[in-house]
C-alpha cells in the first residue's frame, strides 16, 4: 500500500473516524483504524474505518493511490502524528511490518496490527429517508441538554428518534426536564414510521460531525441506526427500553403565560446564579400590573436580583423557581428573540416555547419550591 494526500485532509479524516474508538479495550485491534485504498477496481479513494462494540464510522477521502492495499494501525497514535505533521503533501506506505507517514522532511513509523483479527464493520441498516443536515444537528443539540447522564438508567441517557410520515421528532428527558423538537424529513416510503432510542452521547458526536449543508440519510433496523452524509457513514447500536411519552405531560390546562425577551432573560439568569450555591433555585416573581418579572437567587446576605420586562396573562401575580443550571440549559437551546413561558405555579410543570407557541421546539421544566431567605 502507498498513497499521497494533503496533510489537512488526512488529519480531518482520521479525526472523524477515530471518534468511535474505545478509550480502553480488552481487544487491542479495536483501537485500530483500517486504511483501505483497494476500493472497486483496485484504486482509491482512501477509506478510513473504525469501530467499537457500540458504534462504527467510515469516511472516504480523495487520495493519490500509488499502490492499493489495506493496513490496520493504532488510531489515536496515527491521529497524534497527523496533528504534528508539517502542512503540505503527505506520503504514506506500508514497508514490511511498518506503516510510514512522511512529509516535508518529517518521518514517522507505526507498527501494523493483524488484519485477520479485525472484525467486519456492520452494514448500514435500511435507509428510511433523509433530513437536512443543519436542521438535524441543531435539533439534536436542542434536546440533548435534557438527556440523563446516569448510566445506571441507560434508557434516560438516550434520545428518542421517532419517524411519522413527513415528520421527525427528537425527545430526551432525565425525569426533571423534557425537551422535544420536531423537524421535517423526506421518507423513502410514504407513511414511513419508526420509534427508536439512540445514545445521546453518540448522537451528539454524529450531529457535530455532519456538514452544514446537504441531506443526511437515516437508516434503521431492529438493533441499530445509521447516518450517511457526504462520504461519511456512521452506525450506532440502539438502546433498549423507551422514554415516557410526552403528550400528557405537555398538556397544560389554563396556564399563565409570560412573554419575555430571550437574550435578556438568559443574561439575567446567569447574573443572579453566581450567588446560587449548588442547586439552590432561581426564583421568578411575575407581576401583571407592573408588566415585569423579578429574578432572585441566594440566601440571607448573599443574594442577587434583577427586574426585567415581562407580559403576563392568565394571572395577576405568580412565583415560580427553577434549578438555575436546568433553566440556563433550556434557554440556551432556543434562538428566537422572544420566548413564551407556560406556568402552572410553584412546584408544578412549566414549559418554554417560541413566542408563537408552536410545537416545533418545547422544553418542559419542573418548578421547585421557592427557598429564598
PDB file of N, CA, C and O in Angstrom, residues 205-248:
ATOM      1  N   UNK A 205     -22.224  13.311  19.000  1.00  0.00           N
ATOM      2  CA  UNK A 205     -20.990  13.182  18.213  1.00  0.00           C
ATOM      3  C   UNK A 205     -21.296  13.145  16.723  1.00  0.00           C
ATOM      4  O   UNK A 205     -20.629  13.796  15.912  1.00  0.00           O
ATOM      5  N   UNK A 206     -22.306  12.366  16.357  1.00  0.00           N
ATOM      6  CA  UNK A 206     -22.666  12.240  14.944  1.00  0.00           C
ATOM      7  C   UNK A 206     -23.136  13.587  14.402  1.00  0.00           C
ATOM      8  O   UNK A 206     -22.711  14.028  13.322  1.00  0.00           O
ATOM      9  N   UNK A 207     -24.026  14.248  15.137  1.00  0.00           N
ATOM     10  CA  UNK A 207     -24.568  15.526  14.667  1.00  0.00           C
ATOM     11  C   UNK A 207     -23.472  16.574  14.510  1.00  0.00           C
ATOM     12  O   UNK A 207     -23.462  17.342  13.546  1.00  0.00           O
ATOM     13  N   UNK A 208     -22.538  16.607  15.444  1.00  0.00           N
ATOM     14  CA  UNK A 208     -21.446  17.587  15.372  1.00  0.00           C
ATOM     15  C   UNK A 208     -20.517  17.320  14.197  1.00  0.00           C
ATOM     16  O   UNK A 208     -19.885  18.240  13.675  1.00  0.00           O
ATOM     17  N   UNK A 209     -20.421  16.070  13.787  1.00  0.00           N
ATOM     18  CA  UNK A 209     -19.505  15.718  12.702  1.00  0.00           C
ATOM     19  C   UNK A 209     -20.098  15.972  11.327  1.00  0.00           C
ATOM     20  O   UNK A 209     -19.382  15.938  10.328  1.00  0.00           O
ATOM     21  N   UNK A 210     -21.399  16.226  11.271  1.00  0.00           N
ATOM     22  CA  UNK A 210     -22.041  16.435   9.976  1.00  0.00           C
ATOM     23  C   UNK A 210     -21.672  17.791   9.391  1.00  0.00           C
ATOM     24  O   UNK A 210     -21.407  18.746  10.111  1.00  0.00           O
ATOM     25  N   UNK A 211     -21.689  17.870   8.090  1.00  0.00           N
ATOM     26  CA  UNK A 211     -21.524  19.154   7.446  1.00  0.00           C
ATOM     27  C   UNK A 211     -22.762  20.008   7.659  1.00  0.00           C
ATOM     28  O   UNK A 211     -23.786  19.553   8.169  1.00  0.00           O
ATOM     29  N   UNK A 212     -22.669  21.256   7.290  1.00  0.00           N
ATOM     30  CA  UNK A 212     -23.783  22.177   7.489  1.00  0.00           C
ATOM     31  C   UNK A 212     -24.607  22.374   6.220  1.00  0.00           C
ATOM     32  O   UNK A 212     -25.302  23.361   6.062  1.00  0.00           O
ATOM     33  N   UNK A 213     -24.518  21.429   5.306  1.00  0.00           N
ATOM     34  CA  UNK A 213     -25.325  21.504   4.094  1.00  0.00           C
ATOM     35  C   UNK A 213     -25.620  20.095   3.609  1.00  0.00           C
ATOM     36  O   UNK A 213     -24.943  19.140   3.983  1.00  0.00           O
ATOM     37  N   UNK A 214     -26.643  19.977   2.754  1.00  0.00           N
ATOM     38  CA  UNK A 214     -26.978  18.684   2.183  1.00  0.00           C
ATOM     39  C   UNK A 214     -27.923  17.890   3.056  1.00  0.00           C
ATOM     40  O   UNK A 214     -28.404  18.349   4.097  1.00  0.00           O
ATOM     41  N   UNK A 215     -28.185  16.665   2.633  1.00  0.00           N
ATOM     42  CA  UNK A 215     -29.110  15.777   3.322  1.00  0.00           C
ATOM     43  C   UNK A 215     -28.368  14.643   4.011  1.00  0.00           C
ATOM     44  O   UNK A 215     -27.358  14.144   3.505  1.00  0.00           O
ATOM     45  N   UNK A 216     -28.874  14.235   5.156  1.00  0.00           N
ATOM     46  CA  UNK A 216     -28.364  13.084   5.893  1.00  0.00           C
ATOM     47  C   UNK A 216     -29.327  11.931   5.686  1.00  0.00           C
ATOM     48  O   UNK A 216     -30.523  12.052   5.970  1.00  0.00           O
ATOM     49  N   UNK A 217     -28.824  10.812   5.177  1.00  0.00           N
ATOM     50  CA  UNK A 217     -29.651   9.614   5.062  1.00  0.00           C
ATOM     51  C   UNK A 217     -29.758   8.955   6.430  1.00  0.00           C
ATOM     52  O   UNK A 217     -28.745   8.755   7.111  1.00  0.00           O
ATOM     53  N   UNK A 218     -30.972   8.621   6.834  1.00  0.00           N
ATOM     54  CA  UNK A 218     -31.222   7.988   8.126  1.00  0.00           C
ATOM     55  C   UNK A 218     -31.632   6.545   7.874  1.00  0.00           C
ATOM     56  O   UNK A 218     -32.566   6.273   7.121  1.00  0.00           O
ATOM     57  N   UNK A 219     -30.914   5.606   8.504  1.00  0.00           N
ATOM     58  CA  UNK A 219     -31.154   4.178   8.302  1.00  0.00           C
ATOM     59  C   UNK A 219     -31.444   3.524   9.653  1.00  0.00           C
ATOM     60  O   UNK A 219     -30.787   3.838  10.652  1.00  0.00           O
ATOM     61  N   UNK A 220     -32.408   2.627   9.687  1.00  0.00           N
ATOM     62  CA  UNK A 220     -32.809   1.988  10.941  1.00  0.00           C
ATOM     63  C   UNK A 220     -33.150   0.525  10.702  1.00  0.00           C
ATOM     64  O   UNK A 220     -33.688   0.162   9.655  1.00  0.00           O
ATOM     65  N   UNK A 221     -32.809  -0.304  11.703  1.00  0.00           N
ATOM     66  CA  UNK A 221     -33.342  -1.657  11.760  1.00  0.00           C
ATOM     67  C   UNK A 221     -33.647  -1.959  13.219  1.00  0.00           C
ATOM     68  O   UNK A 221     -33.688  -1.050  14.057  1.00  0.00           O
ATOM     69  N   UNK A 222     -33.846  -3.220  13.554  1.00  0.00           N
ATOM     70  CA  UNK A 222     -34.269  -3.571  14.909  1.00  0.00           C
ATOM     71  C   UNK A 222     -33.201  -3.311  15.959  1.00  0.00           C
ATOM     72  O   UNK A 222     -33.527  -3.161  17.139  1.00  0.00           O
ATOM     73  N   UNK A 223     -31.926  -3.243  15.540  1.00  0.00           N
ATOM     74  CA  UNK A 223     -30.882  -3.118  16.546  1.00  0.00           C
ATOM     75  C   UNK A 223     -29.941  -1.951  16.387  1.00  0.00           C
ATOM     76  O   UNK A 223     -29.125  -1.687  17.276  1.00  0.00           O
ATOM     77  N   UNK A 224     -30.014  -1.211  15.266  1.00  0.00           N
ATOM     78  CA  UNK A 224     -29.038  -0.150  15.053  1.00  0.00           C
ATOM     79  C   UNK A 224     -29.625   0.981  14.219  1.00  0.00           C
ATOM     80  O   UNK A 224     -30.636   0.820  13.539  1.00  0.00           O
ATOM     81  N   UNK A 225     -28.942   2.115  14.299  1.00  0.00           N
ATOM     82  CA  UNK A 225     -29.275   3.280  13.485  1.00  0.00           C
ATOM     83  C   UNK A 225     -28.036   3.659  12.690  1.00  0.00           C
ATOM     84  O   UNK A 225     -26.899   3.490  13.156  1.00  0.00           O
ATOM     85  N   UNK A 226     -28.243   4.168  11.484  1.00  0.00           N
ATOM     86  CA  UNK A 226     -27.130   4.574  10.637  1.00  0.00           C
ATOM     87  C   UNK A 226     -27.383   5.947  10.047  1.00  0.00           C
ATOM     88  O   UNK A 226     -28.527   6.337   9.814  1.00  0.00           O
ATOM     89  N   UNK A 227     -26.297   6.687   9.822  1.00  0.00           N
ATOM     90  CA  UNK A 227     -26.386   8.028   9.268  1.00  0.00           C
ATOM     91  C   UNK A 227     -25.292   8.179   8.209  1.00  0.00           C
ATOM     92  O   UNK A 227     -24.122   7.900   8.479  1.00  0.00           O
ATOM     93  N   UNK A 228     -25.688   8.609   7.016  1.00  0.00           N
ATOM     94  CA  UNK A 228     -24.743   8.720   5.902  1.00  0.00           C
ATOM     95  C   UNK A 228     -24.837  10.119   5.316  1.00  0.00           C
ATOM     96  O   UNK A 228     -25.932  10.628   5.041  1.00  0.00           O
ATOM     97  N   UNK A 229     -23.669  10.768   5.138  1.00  0.00           N
ATOM     98  CA  UNK A 229     -23.662  12.144   4.653  1.00  0.00           C
ATOM     99  C   UNK A 229     -22.302  12.475   4.056  1.00  0.00           C
ATOM    100  O   UNK A 229     -21.271  12.329   4.709  1.00  0.00           O
ATOM    101  N   UNK A 230     -22.312  12.917   2.815  1.00  0.00           N
ATOM    102  CA  UNK A 230     -21.124  13.478   2.160  1.00  0.00           C
ATOM    103  C   UNK A 230     -19.873  12.623   2.348  1.00  0.00           C
ATOM    104  O   UNK A 230     -18.831  13.102   2.801  1.00  0.00           O
ATOM    105  N   UNK A 231     -19.960  11.342   1.992  1.00  0.00           N
ATOM    106  CA  UNK A 231     -18.798  10.464   2.064  1.00  0.00           C
ATOM    107  C   UNK A 231     -18.528   9.880   3.430  1.00  0.00           C
ATOM    108  O   UNK A 231     -17.518   9.190   3.627  1.00  0.00           O
ATOM    109  N   UNK A 232     -19.399  10.137   4.418  1.00  0.00           N
ATOM    110  CA  UNK A 232     -19.229   9.575   5.757  1.00  0.00           C
ATOM    111  C   UNK A 232     -20.399   8.659   6.082  1.00  0.00           C
ATOM    112  O   UNK A 232     -21.523   8.864   5.612  1.00  0.00           O
ATOM    113  N   UNK A 233     -20.110   7.658   6.880  1.00  0.00           N
ATOM    114  CA  UNK A 233     -21.147   6.713   7.307  1.00  0.00           C
ATOM    115  C   UNK A 233     -20.876   6.308   8.750  1.00  0.00           C
ATOM    116  O   UNK A 233     -19.758   5.944   9.100  1.00  0.00           O
ATOM    117  N   UNK A 234     -21.917   6.398   9.585  1.00  0.00           N
ATOM    118  CA  UNK A 234     -21.815   6.019  10.990  1.00  0.00           C
ATOM    119  C   UNK A 234     -22.965   5.102  11.347  1.00  0.00           C
ATOM    120  O   UNK A 234     -24.096   5.325  10.913  1.00  0.00           O
ATOM    121  N   UNK A 235     -22.679   4.072  12.135  1.00  0.00           N
ATOM    122  CA  UNK A 235     -23.740   3.248  12.703  1.00  0.00           C
ATOM    123  C   UNK A 235     -23.591   3.252  14.215  1.00  0.00           C
ATOM    124  O   UNK A 235     -22.490   3.407  14.750  1.00  0.00           O
ATOM    125  N   UNK A 236     -24.693   3.081  14.914  1.00  0.00           N
ATOM    126  CA  UNK A 236     -24.679   3.041  16.374  1.00  0.00           C
ATOM    127  C   UNK A 236     -25.739   2.067  16.849  1.00  0.00           C
ATOM    128  O   UNK A 236     -26.837   1.983  16.281  1.00  0.00           O
ATOM    129  N   UNK A 237     -25.401   1.315  17.867  1.00  0.00           N
ATOM    130  CA  UNK A 237     -26.336   0.342  18.414  1.00  0.00           C
ATOM    131  C   UNK A 237     -27.438   1.064  19.180  1.00  0.00           C
ATOM    132  O   UNK A 237     -27.191   2.014  19.930  1.00  0.00           O
ATOM    133  N   UNK A 238     -28.685   0.606  19.005  1.00  0.00           N
ATOM    134  CA  UNK A 238     -29.811   1.223  19.697  1.00  0.00           C
ATOM    135  C   UNK A 238     -29.816   0.836  21.171  1.00  0.00           C
ATOM    136  O   UNK A 238     -29.328  -0.234  21.555  1.00  0.00           O
ATOM    137  N   UNK A 239     -30.364   1.720  21.996  1.00  0.00           N
ATOM    138  CA  UNK A 239     -30.561   1.422  23.413  1.00  0.00           C
ATOM    139  C   UNK A 239     -31.851   0.644  23.594  1.00  0.00           C
ATOM    140  O   UNK A 239     -32.809   0.801  22.836  1.00  0.00           O
ATOM    141  N   UNK A 240     -31.880  -0.188  24.616  1.00  0.00           N
ATOM    142  CA  UNK A 240     -33.108  -0.896  24.955  1.00  0.00           C
ATOM    143  C   UNK A 240     -33.990  -0.012  25.823  1.00  0.00           C
ATOM    144  O   UNK A 240     -33.524   0.895  26.490  1.00  0.00           O
ATOM    145  N   UNK A 241     -35.279  -0.302  25.818  1.00  0.00           N
ATOM    146  CA  UNK A 241     -36.220   0.471  26.619  1.00  0.00           C
ATOM    147  C   UNK A 241     -36.829   1.612  25.830  1.00  0.00           C
ATOM    148  O   UNK A 241     -36.547   1.802  24.644  1.00  0.00           O
ATOM    149  N   UNK A 242     -37.656   2.399  26.506  1.00  0.00           N
ATOM    150  CA  UNK A 242     -38.349   3.515  25.881  1.00  0.00           C
ATOM    151  C   UNK A 242     -38.392   4.694  26.841  1.00  0.00           C
ATOM    152  O   UNK A 242     -38.400   4.518  28.057  1.00  0.00           O
ATOM    153  N   UNK A 243     -38.441   5.878  26.282  1.00  0.00           N
ATOM    154  CA  UNK A 243     -38.707   7.056  27.092  1.00  0.00           C
ATOM    155  C   UNK A 243     -40.208   7.170  27.332  1.00  0.00           C
ATOM    156  O   UNK A 243     -41.008   6.708  26.518  1.00  0.00           O
ATOM    157  N   UNK A 244     -40.597   7.811  28.436  1.00  0.00           N
ATOM    158  CA  UNK A 244     -42.030   8.039  28.635  1.00  0.00           C
ATOM    159  C   UNK A 244     -42.587   8.949  27.542  1.00  0.00           C
ATOM    160  O   UNK A 244     -41.885   9.815  27.016  1.00  0.00           O
ATOM    161  N   UNK A 245     -43.836   8.764  27.195  1.00  0.00           N
ATOM    162  CA  UNK A 245     -44.474   9.627  26.207  1.00  0.00           C
ATOM    163  C   UNK A 245     -44.644  11.021  26.800  1.00  0.00           C
ATOM    164  O   UNK A 245     -44.915  11.181  27.988  1.00  0.00           O
ATOM    165  N   UNK A 246     -44.492  12.019  25.961  1.00  0.00           N
ATOM    166  CA  UNK A 246     -44.542  13.389  26.468  1.00  0.00           C
ATOM    167  C   UNK A 246     -45.893  14.062  26.275  1.00  0.00           C
ATOM    168  O   UNK A 246     -46.126  15.133  26.831  1.00  0.00           O
ATOM    169  N   UNK A 247     -46.790  13.473  25.513  1.00  0.00           N
ATOM    170  CA  UNK A 247     -48.026  14.168  25.156  1.00  0.00           C
ATOM    171  C   UNK A 247     -48.838  14.592  26.372  1.00  0.00           C
ATOM    172  O   UNK A 247     -49.287  15.741  26.466  1.00  0.00           O
ATOM    173  N   UNK A 248     -49.035  13.686  27.348  1.00  0.00           N
ATOM    174  CA  UNK A 248     -49.829  14.038  28.523  1.00  0.00           C
ATOM    175  C   UNK A 248     -49.090  15.039  29.404  1.00  0.00           C
ATOM    176  O   UNK A 248     -49.709  15.939  29.988  1.00  0.00           O
TER     177      UNK A 248
END
